[in-house]
XYZ file of C-alpha atoms in Angstrom:
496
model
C -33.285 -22.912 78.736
C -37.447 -22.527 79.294
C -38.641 -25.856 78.441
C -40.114 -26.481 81.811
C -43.389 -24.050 82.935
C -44.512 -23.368 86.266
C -47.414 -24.596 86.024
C -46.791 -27.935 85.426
C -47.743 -30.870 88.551
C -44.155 -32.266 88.610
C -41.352 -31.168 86.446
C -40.296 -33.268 83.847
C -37.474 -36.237 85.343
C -36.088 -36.524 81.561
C -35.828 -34.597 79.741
C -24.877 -35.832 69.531
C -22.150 -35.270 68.015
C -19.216 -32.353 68.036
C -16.907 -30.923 65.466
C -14.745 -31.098 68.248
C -12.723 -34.473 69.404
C -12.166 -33.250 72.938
C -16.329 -33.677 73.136
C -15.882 -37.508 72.775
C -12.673 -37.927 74.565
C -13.905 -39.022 77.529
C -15.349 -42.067 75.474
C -11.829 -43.038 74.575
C -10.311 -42.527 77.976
C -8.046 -45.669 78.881
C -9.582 -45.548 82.359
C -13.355 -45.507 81.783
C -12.526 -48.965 78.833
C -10.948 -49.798 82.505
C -13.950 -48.901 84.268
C -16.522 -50.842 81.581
C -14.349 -54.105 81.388
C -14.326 -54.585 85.623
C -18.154 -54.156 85.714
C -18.804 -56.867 82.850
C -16.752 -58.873 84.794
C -18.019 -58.572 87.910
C -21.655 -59.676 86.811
C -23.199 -62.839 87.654
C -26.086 -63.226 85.400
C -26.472 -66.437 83.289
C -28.595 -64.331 80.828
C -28.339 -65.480 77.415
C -25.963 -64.125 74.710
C -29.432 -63.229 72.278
C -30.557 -60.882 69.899
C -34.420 -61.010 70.817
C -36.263 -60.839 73.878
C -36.712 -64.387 74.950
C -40.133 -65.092 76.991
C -38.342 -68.026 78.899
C -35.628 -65.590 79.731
C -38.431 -62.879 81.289
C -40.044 -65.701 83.438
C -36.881 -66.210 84.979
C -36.002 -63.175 85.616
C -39.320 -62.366 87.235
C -39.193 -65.257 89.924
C -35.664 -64.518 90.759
C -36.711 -61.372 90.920
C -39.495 -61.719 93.178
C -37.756 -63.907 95.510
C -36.771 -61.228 97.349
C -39.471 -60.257 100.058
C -38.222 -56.697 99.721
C -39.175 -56.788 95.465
C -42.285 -57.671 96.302
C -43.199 -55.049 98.348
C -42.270 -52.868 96.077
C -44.357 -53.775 93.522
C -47.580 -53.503 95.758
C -46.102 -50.101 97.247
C -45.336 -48.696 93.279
C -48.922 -50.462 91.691
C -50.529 -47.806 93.998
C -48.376 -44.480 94.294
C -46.263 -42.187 92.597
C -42.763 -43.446 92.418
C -40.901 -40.276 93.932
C -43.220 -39.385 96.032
C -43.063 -42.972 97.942
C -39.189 -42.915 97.971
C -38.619 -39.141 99.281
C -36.058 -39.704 101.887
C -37.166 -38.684 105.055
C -33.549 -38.102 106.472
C -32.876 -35.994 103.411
C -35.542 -33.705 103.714
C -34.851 -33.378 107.301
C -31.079 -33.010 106.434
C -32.468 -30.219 104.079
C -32.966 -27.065 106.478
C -34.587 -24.082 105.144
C -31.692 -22.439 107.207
C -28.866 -19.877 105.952
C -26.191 -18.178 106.875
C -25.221 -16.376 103.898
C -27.928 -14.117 102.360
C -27.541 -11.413 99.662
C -31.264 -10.419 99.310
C -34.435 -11.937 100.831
C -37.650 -11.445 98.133
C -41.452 -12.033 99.458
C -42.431 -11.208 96.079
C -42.199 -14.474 94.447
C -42.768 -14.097 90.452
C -44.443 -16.711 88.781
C -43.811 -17.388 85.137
C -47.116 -19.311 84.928
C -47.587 -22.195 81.811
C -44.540 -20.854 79.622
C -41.243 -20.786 79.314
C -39.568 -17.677 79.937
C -37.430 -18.739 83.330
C -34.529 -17.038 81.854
C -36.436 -13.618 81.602
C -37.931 -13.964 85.307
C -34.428 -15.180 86.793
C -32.464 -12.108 84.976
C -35.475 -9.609 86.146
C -35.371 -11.140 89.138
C -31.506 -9.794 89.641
C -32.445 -6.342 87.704
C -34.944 -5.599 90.413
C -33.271 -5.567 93.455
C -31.583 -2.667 92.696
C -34.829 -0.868 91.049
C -36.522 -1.953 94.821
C -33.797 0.259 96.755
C -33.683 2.914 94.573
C -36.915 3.370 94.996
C -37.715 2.262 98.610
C -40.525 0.056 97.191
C -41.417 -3.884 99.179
C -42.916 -5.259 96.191
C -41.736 -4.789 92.571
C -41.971 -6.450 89.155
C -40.052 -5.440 85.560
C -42.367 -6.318 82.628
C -41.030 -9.803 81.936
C -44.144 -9.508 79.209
C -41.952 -6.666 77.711
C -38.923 -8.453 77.047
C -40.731 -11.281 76.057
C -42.494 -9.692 73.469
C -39.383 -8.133 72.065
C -37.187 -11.759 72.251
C -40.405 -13.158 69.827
C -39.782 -10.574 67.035
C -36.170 -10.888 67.457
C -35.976 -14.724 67.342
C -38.723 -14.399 64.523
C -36.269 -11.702 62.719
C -32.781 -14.576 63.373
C -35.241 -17.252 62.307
C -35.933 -15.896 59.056
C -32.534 -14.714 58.492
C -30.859 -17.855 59.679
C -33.336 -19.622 56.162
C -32.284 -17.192 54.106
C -28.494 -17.742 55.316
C -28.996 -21.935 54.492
C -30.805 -21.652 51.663
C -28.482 -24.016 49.743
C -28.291 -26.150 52.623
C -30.884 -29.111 52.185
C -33.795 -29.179 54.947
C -33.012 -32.739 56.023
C -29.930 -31.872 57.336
C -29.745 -31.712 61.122
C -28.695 -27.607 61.220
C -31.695 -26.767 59.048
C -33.900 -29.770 60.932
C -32.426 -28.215 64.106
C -33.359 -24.410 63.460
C -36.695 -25.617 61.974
C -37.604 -27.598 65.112
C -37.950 -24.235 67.496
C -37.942 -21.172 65.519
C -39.287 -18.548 68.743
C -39.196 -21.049 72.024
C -40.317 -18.657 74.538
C -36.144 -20.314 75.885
C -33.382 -18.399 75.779
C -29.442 -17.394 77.693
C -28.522 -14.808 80.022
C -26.889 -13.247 77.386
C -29.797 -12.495 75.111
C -31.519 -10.688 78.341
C -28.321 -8.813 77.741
C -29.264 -7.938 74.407
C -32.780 -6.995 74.953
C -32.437 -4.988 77.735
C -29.575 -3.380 76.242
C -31.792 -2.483 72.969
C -35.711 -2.008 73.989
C -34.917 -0.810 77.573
C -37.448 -2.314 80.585
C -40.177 -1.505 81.929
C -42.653 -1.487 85.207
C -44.772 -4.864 85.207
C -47.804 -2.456 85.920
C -46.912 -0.524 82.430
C -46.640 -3.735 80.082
C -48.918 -6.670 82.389
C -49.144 -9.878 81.905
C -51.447 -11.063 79.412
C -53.252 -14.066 78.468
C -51.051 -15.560 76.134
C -47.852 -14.288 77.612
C -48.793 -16.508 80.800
C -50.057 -19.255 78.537
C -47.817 -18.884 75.102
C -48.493 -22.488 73.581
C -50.843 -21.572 71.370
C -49.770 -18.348 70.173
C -46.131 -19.720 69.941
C -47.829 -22.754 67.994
C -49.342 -20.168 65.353
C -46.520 -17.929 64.727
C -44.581 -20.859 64.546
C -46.352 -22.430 61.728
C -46.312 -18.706 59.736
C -42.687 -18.450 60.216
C -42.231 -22.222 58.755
C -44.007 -21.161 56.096
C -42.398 -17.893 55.421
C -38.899 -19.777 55.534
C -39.864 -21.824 52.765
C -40.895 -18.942 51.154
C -37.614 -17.562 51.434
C -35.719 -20.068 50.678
C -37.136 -20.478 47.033
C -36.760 -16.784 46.583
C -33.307 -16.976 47.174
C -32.693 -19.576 45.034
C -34.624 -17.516 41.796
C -32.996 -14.247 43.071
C -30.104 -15.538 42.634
C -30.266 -15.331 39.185
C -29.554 -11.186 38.980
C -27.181 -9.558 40.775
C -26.465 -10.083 44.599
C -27.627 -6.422 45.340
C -30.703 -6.572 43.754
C -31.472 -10.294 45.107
C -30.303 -9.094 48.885
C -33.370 -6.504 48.499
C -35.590 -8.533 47.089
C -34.877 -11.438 49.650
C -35.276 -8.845 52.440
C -38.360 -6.952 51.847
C -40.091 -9.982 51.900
C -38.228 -11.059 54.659
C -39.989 -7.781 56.320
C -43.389 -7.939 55.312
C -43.391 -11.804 56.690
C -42.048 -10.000 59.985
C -44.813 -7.336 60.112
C -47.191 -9.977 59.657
C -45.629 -11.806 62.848
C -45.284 -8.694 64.777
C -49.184 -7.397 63.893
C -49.927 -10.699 65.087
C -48.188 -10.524 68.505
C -49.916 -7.215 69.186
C -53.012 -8.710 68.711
C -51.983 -11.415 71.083
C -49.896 -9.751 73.448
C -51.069 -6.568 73.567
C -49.581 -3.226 72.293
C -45.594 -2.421 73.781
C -44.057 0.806 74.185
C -41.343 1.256 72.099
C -37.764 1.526 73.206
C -37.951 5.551 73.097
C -42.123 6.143 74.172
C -42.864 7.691 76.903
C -44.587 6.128 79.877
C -45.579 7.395 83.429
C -45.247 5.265 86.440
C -46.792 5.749 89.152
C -46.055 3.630 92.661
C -46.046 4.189 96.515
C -43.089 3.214 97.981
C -42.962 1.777 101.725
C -43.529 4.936 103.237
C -46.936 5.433 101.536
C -45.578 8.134 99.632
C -47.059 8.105 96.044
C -44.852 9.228 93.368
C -44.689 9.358 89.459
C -41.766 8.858 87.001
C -42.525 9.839 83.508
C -39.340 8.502 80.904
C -38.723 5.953 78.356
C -37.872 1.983 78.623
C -34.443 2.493 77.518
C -34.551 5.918 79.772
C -35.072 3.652 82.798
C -33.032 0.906 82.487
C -30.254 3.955 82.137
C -31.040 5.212 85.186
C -32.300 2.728 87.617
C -29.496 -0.257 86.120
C -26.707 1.683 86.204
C -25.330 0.143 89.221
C -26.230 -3.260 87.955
C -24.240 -2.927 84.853
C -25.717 -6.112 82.696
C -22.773 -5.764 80.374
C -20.465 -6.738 83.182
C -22.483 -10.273 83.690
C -20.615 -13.668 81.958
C -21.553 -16.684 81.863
C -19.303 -19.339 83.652
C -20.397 -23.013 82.558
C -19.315 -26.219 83.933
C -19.031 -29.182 81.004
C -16.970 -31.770 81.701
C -16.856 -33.205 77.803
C -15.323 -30.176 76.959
C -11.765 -28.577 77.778
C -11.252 -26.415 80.823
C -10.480 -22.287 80.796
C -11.922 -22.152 77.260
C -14.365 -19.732 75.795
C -17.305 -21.216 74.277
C -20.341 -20.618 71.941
C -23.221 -22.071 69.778
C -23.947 -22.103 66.463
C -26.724 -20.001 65.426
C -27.847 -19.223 69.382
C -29.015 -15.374 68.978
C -31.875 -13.557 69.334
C -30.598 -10.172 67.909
C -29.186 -9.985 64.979
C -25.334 -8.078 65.566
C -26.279 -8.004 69.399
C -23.780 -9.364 72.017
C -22.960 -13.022 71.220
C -23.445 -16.045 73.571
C -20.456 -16.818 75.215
C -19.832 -19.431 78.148
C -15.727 -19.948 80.321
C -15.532 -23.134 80.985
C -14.511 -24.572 84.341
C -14.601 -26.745 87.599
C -17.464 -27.537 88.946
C -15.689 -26.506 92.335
C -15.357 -23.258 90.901
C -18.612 -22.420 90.259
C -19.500 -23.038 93.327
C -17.200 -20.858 94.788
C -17.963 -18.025 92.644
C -21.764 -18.042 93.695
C -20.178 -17.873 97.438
C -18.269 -15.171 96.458
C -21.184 -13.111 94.940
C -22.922 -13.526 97.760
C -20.247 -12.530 100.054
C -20.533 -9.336 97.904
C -24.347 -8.965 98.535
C -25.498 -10.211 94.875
C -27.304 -12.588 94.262
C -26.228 -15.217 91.026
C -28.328 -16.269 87.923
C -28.079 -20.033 87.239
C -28.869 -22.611 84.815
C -29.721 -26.233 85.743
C -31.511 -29.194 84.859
C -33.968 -28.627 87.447
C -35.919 -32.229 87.136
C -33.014 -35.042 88.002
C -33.851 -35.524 91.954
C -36.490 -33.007 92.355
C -39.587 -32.481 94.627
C -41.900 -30.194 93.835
C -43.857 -29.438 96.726
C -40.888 -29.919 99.696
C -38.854 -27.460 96.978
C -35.931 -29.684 97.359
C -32.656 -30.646 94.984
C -30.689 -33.543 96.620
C -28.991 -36.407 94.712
C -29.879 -38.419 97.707
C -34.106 -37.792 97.750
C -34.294 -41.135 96.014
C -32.985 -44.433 96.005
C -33.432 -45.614 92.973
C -31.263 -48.356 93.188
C -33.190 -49.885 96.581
C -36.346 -49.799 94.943
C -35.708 -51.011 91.661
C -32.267 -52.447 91.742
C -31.080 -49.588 89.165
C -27.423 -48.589 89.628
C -27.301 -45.289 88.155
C -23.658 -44.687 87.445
C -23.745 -41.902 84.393
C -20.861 -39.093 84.724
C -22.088 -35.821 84.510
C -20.151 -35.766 80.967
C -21.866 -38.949 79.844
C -25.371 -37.278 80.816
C -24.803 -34.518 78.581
C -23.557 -36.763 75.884
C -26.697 -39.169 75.890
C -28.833 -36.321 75.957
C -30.208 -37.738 79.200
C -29.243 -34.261 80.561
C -29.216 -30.943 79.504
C -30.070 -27.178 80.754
C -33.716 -26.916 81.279
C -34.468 -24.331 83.678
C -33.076 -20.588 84.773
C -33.005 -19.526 88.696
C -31.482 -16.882 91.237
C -29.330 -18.038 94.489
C -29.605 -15.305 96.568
C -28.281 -17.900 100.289
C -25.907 -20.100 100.932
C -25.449 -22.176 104.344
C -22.055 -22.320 105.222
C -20.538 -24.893 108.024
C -16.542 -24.734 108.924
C -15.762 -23.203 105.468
C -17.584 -25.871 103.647
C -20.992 -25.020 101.843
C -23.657 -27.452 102.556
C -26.943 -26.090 100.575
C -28.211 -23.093 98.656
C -31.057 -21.168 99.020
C -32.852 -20.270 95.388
C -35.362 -17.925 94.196
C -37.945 -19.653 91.478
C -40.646 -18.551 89.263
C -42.897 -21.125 89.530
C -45.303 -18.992 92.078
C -45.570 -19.027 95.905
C -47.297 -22.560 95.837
C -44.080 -24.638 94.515
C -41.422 -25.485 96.733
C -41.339 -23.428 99.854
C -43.211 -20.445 99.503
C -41.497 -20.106 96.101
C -38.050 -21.020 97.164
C -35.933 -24.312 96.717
C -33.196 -25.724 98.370
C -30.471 -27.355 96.725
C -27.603 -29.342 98.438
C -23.929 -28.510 97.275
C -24.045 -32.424 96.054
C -27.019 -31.670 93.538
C -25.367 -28.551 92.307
C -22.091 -30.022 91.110
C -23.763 -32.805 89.398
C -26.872 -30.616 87.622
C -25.794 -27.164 87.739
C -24.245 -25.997 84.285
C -24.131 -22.202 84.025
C -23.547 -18.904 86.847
C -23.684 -15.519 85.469
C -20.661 -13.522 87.113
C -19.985 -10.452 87.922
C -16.747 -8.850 86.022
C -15.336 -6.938 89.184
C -15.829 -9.776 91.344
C -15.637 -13.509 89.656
C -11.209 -14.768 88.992
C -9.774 -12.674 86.513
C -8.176 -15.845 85.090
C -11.759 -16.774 83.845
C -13.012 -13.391 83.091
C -9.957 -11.945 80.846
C -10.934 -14.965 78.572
C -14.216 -13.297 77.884
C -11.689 -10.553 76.050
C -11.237 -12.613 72.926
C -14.611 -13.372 71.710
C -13.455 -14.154 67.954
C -11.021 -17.377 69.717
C -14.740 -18.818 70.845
C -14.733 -22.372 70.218
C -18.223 -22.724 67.942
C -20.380 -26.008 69.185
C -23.158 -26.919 66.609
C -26.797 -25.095 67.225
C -27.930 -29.349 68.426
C -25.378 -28.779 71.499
C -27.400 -29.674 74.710
């Protein structure tokens, strides 16, 4: 997740194969050959059995099509306007109440993650603070999402680099190698590498390690180190090769200490950019006034902190729950190659209903905590009302488009995929059936409502793929299966 930035005018509305057969099953599934057959029959059109575009053909089509009174006011409304925002559905954003009866936390500190792509940081520090807020008695609080940032770039620079070194044998053409090349530190990334940096460099005030230029803005900087890694892995990968020639010790160190001067190089060069970190064990002082306009003054380390004020949080006790359809049910899942530390806590997703993530958000929030999520936050999207509704536009009206994808087949076709990390902290809740949530972005105060969206329970069954649970609170039927990491089922790095 990350590939969508807050600063963008509209999210993005768009955004393989398996070594596993139950990925494709649903292609061979009796009732969806069923399914295809009765819609070819069912057409009408006379169009020509043809392997080129006919211009005849397009004529045809285009006075049949305009015909219809209602097809040609569309094309003077759509020759003049942005598409979604002339088919926003009035009744749907009036449906669409920025009323709950559920809340775990309320937040008037919107974050912002500004033009990059670390939602995944800002949604997990997002859940780390609330506790940080009470301890503390404080109204407004940040953790350095900078911090972690910076750390995740060396990290995923470190995996990179290792990752060339591990396919050095493996030709670059060939779609691992093409696929690890294509992204080597995307400011993107899972819950469970939060995990792993939190759980290794510690965290930190946002007033100790600020914001920065490039950390707001990491194209460029990304761009640069990206080509110097690139480089470096070439590098590598011929050194390997000649190493090999003397014993595997002896190559292993020669491999590696170049492997670490290309890595000082990247991490001299994110200093300059970023700015100086404290290390996991430096000292820092913090100073704040809480709501009481008391001033006080913590002096301790970023590891020290996250000891004290996450204890009660407990990030190791946070697992991912996904829901994929093209895959089997009450299974433990992975992905090739998806690390940022090397030997830290793997990626792991439990499989399951739809229906069930849903209920485990409720549950959370039932329990006062709010729920990190992962969703492809452009399908049937508006910005600036900060809605998520399946039913904001009628696509099919306007352009005669039947959209009839499954939510497996989307995946599949690559037409969707996990783009974007939140927090529901709300859920509206009418004769024990739950009609919207209530989510906490980064995207700034100005998107959606006063930072928040609103997502119907429709939209989050269809385009929500991932809650982080809670250990002590999420089924134990799902959770035990976290218990037996090394029966993961391993999807290739290209997975969507």
């Amino acid at each position: 997740m990350g590939n969508i930035i807050s600063t963008n005018n509209t999210p993005t509305t768009n955004e393989q194969d398996s070594v596993y057969n139950e990925k494709q099953a649903h292609f061979d599934d009796l009732a969806d050959s069923q399914r295809l057959l009765q819609n070819l029959k069912l057409r009408t059109s006379t169009a020509e059995a043809s392997e080129t575009v006919k211009i005849d053909s397009c004529k045809s089509w285009e006075n049949a099509l305009l015909e219809d009174p209602k097809n040609r006011l569309a094309v003077d409304a759509f020759s003049k306007s942005d598409i979604t925002n002339t088919l926003s559905s009035r009744s749907a954003r009036i449906a669409d109440h920025n009323i709950f009866n559920l809340v775990a936390s309320n937040v008037e500190d919107i974050t912002s993650q500004d033009s990059s792509g670390r939602c995944w940081l800002f949604a997990t520090t997002n859940l780390l603070r609330n506790d940080i807020k009470k301890q503390l008695n404080l109204s407004d609080f940040q953790l350095s999402q900078s911090y972690l940032s910076f750390w995740d770039r060396i990290e995923k620079s470190n995996q990179y680099l290792e990752h060339s070194i591990e396919l050095a044998d493996e030709p670059i053409g060939s779609r691992t190698v093409d696929y690890i090349n294509s992204g080597p530190i995307g400011d993107g990334g899972q819950f469970d590498m939060a995990v792993n940096l939190v759980n290794k460099y510690g965290v930190v005030p946002q007033s100790v390690y600020p914001e920065s230029y490039n950390s707001s803005n990491s194209g460029k900087i990304n761009s640069l180190l990206t080509t110097k890694l690139r480089e470096g892995a070439l590098e590598l990968r011929k050194l390997s090769k000649s190493a090999s020639q003397v014993s595997p010790t002896s190559a292993d160190r020669i491999v590696r200490r170049r492997k670490n001067e290309l890595l000082e190089e990247i991490y001299g060069a994110a200093v300059i950019a970023f700015g100086p970190p404290p290390s996991a064990n430096e000292e820092f002082t913090f100073e704040y006034k809480d709501k009481n306009d008391k001033v006080h003054s913590i002096t301790t380390t970023p590891l020290g902190f996250a000891n004290k004020y996450l204890s009660n949080f407990r990030i190791n006790d946070w697992y991912s729950l996904i829901n994929d359809p093209r895959n089997e049910y009450s299974k433990l899942y992975t992905v090739d190659k998806l690390q940022n530390v090397v030997g830290g806590r793997p990626v792991l997703y439990v499989n399951t209903t739809a229906d069930r993530l849903v209920d485990a958000v409720v549950t959370h929030l039932k329990n006062g905590k709010p729920v990190f999520f992962g969703c492809d936050v452009g399908k049937f999207s508006e910005r600036n009302g900060g809605l998520l509704d399946p039913k904001l536009f009628d696509y099919e009206l306007a352009f005669n488009l039947k959209l009839g994808l499954t939510k497996a087949e989307r995946l599949a076709t690559g037409e969707s995929s996990m783009t974007h990390a939140m927090a529901i902290n709300a859920a509206h809740i009418v004769d024990g059936k739950v009609q919207r949530f209530r989510i906490e972005n980064s995207w700034g105060k100005s998107a959606g409502q006063d930072g928040y969206y609103i997502c119907t329970v429709d939209w989050f069954k269809e385009f929500v793929y991932q809650v982080v649970v809670n250990r002590q609170i999420a089924p134990k039927d799902l959770t035990t299966i976290f218990d037996k990491p090394e029966d993961a089922h391993v999807l290739p790095c290209y997975d969507p």
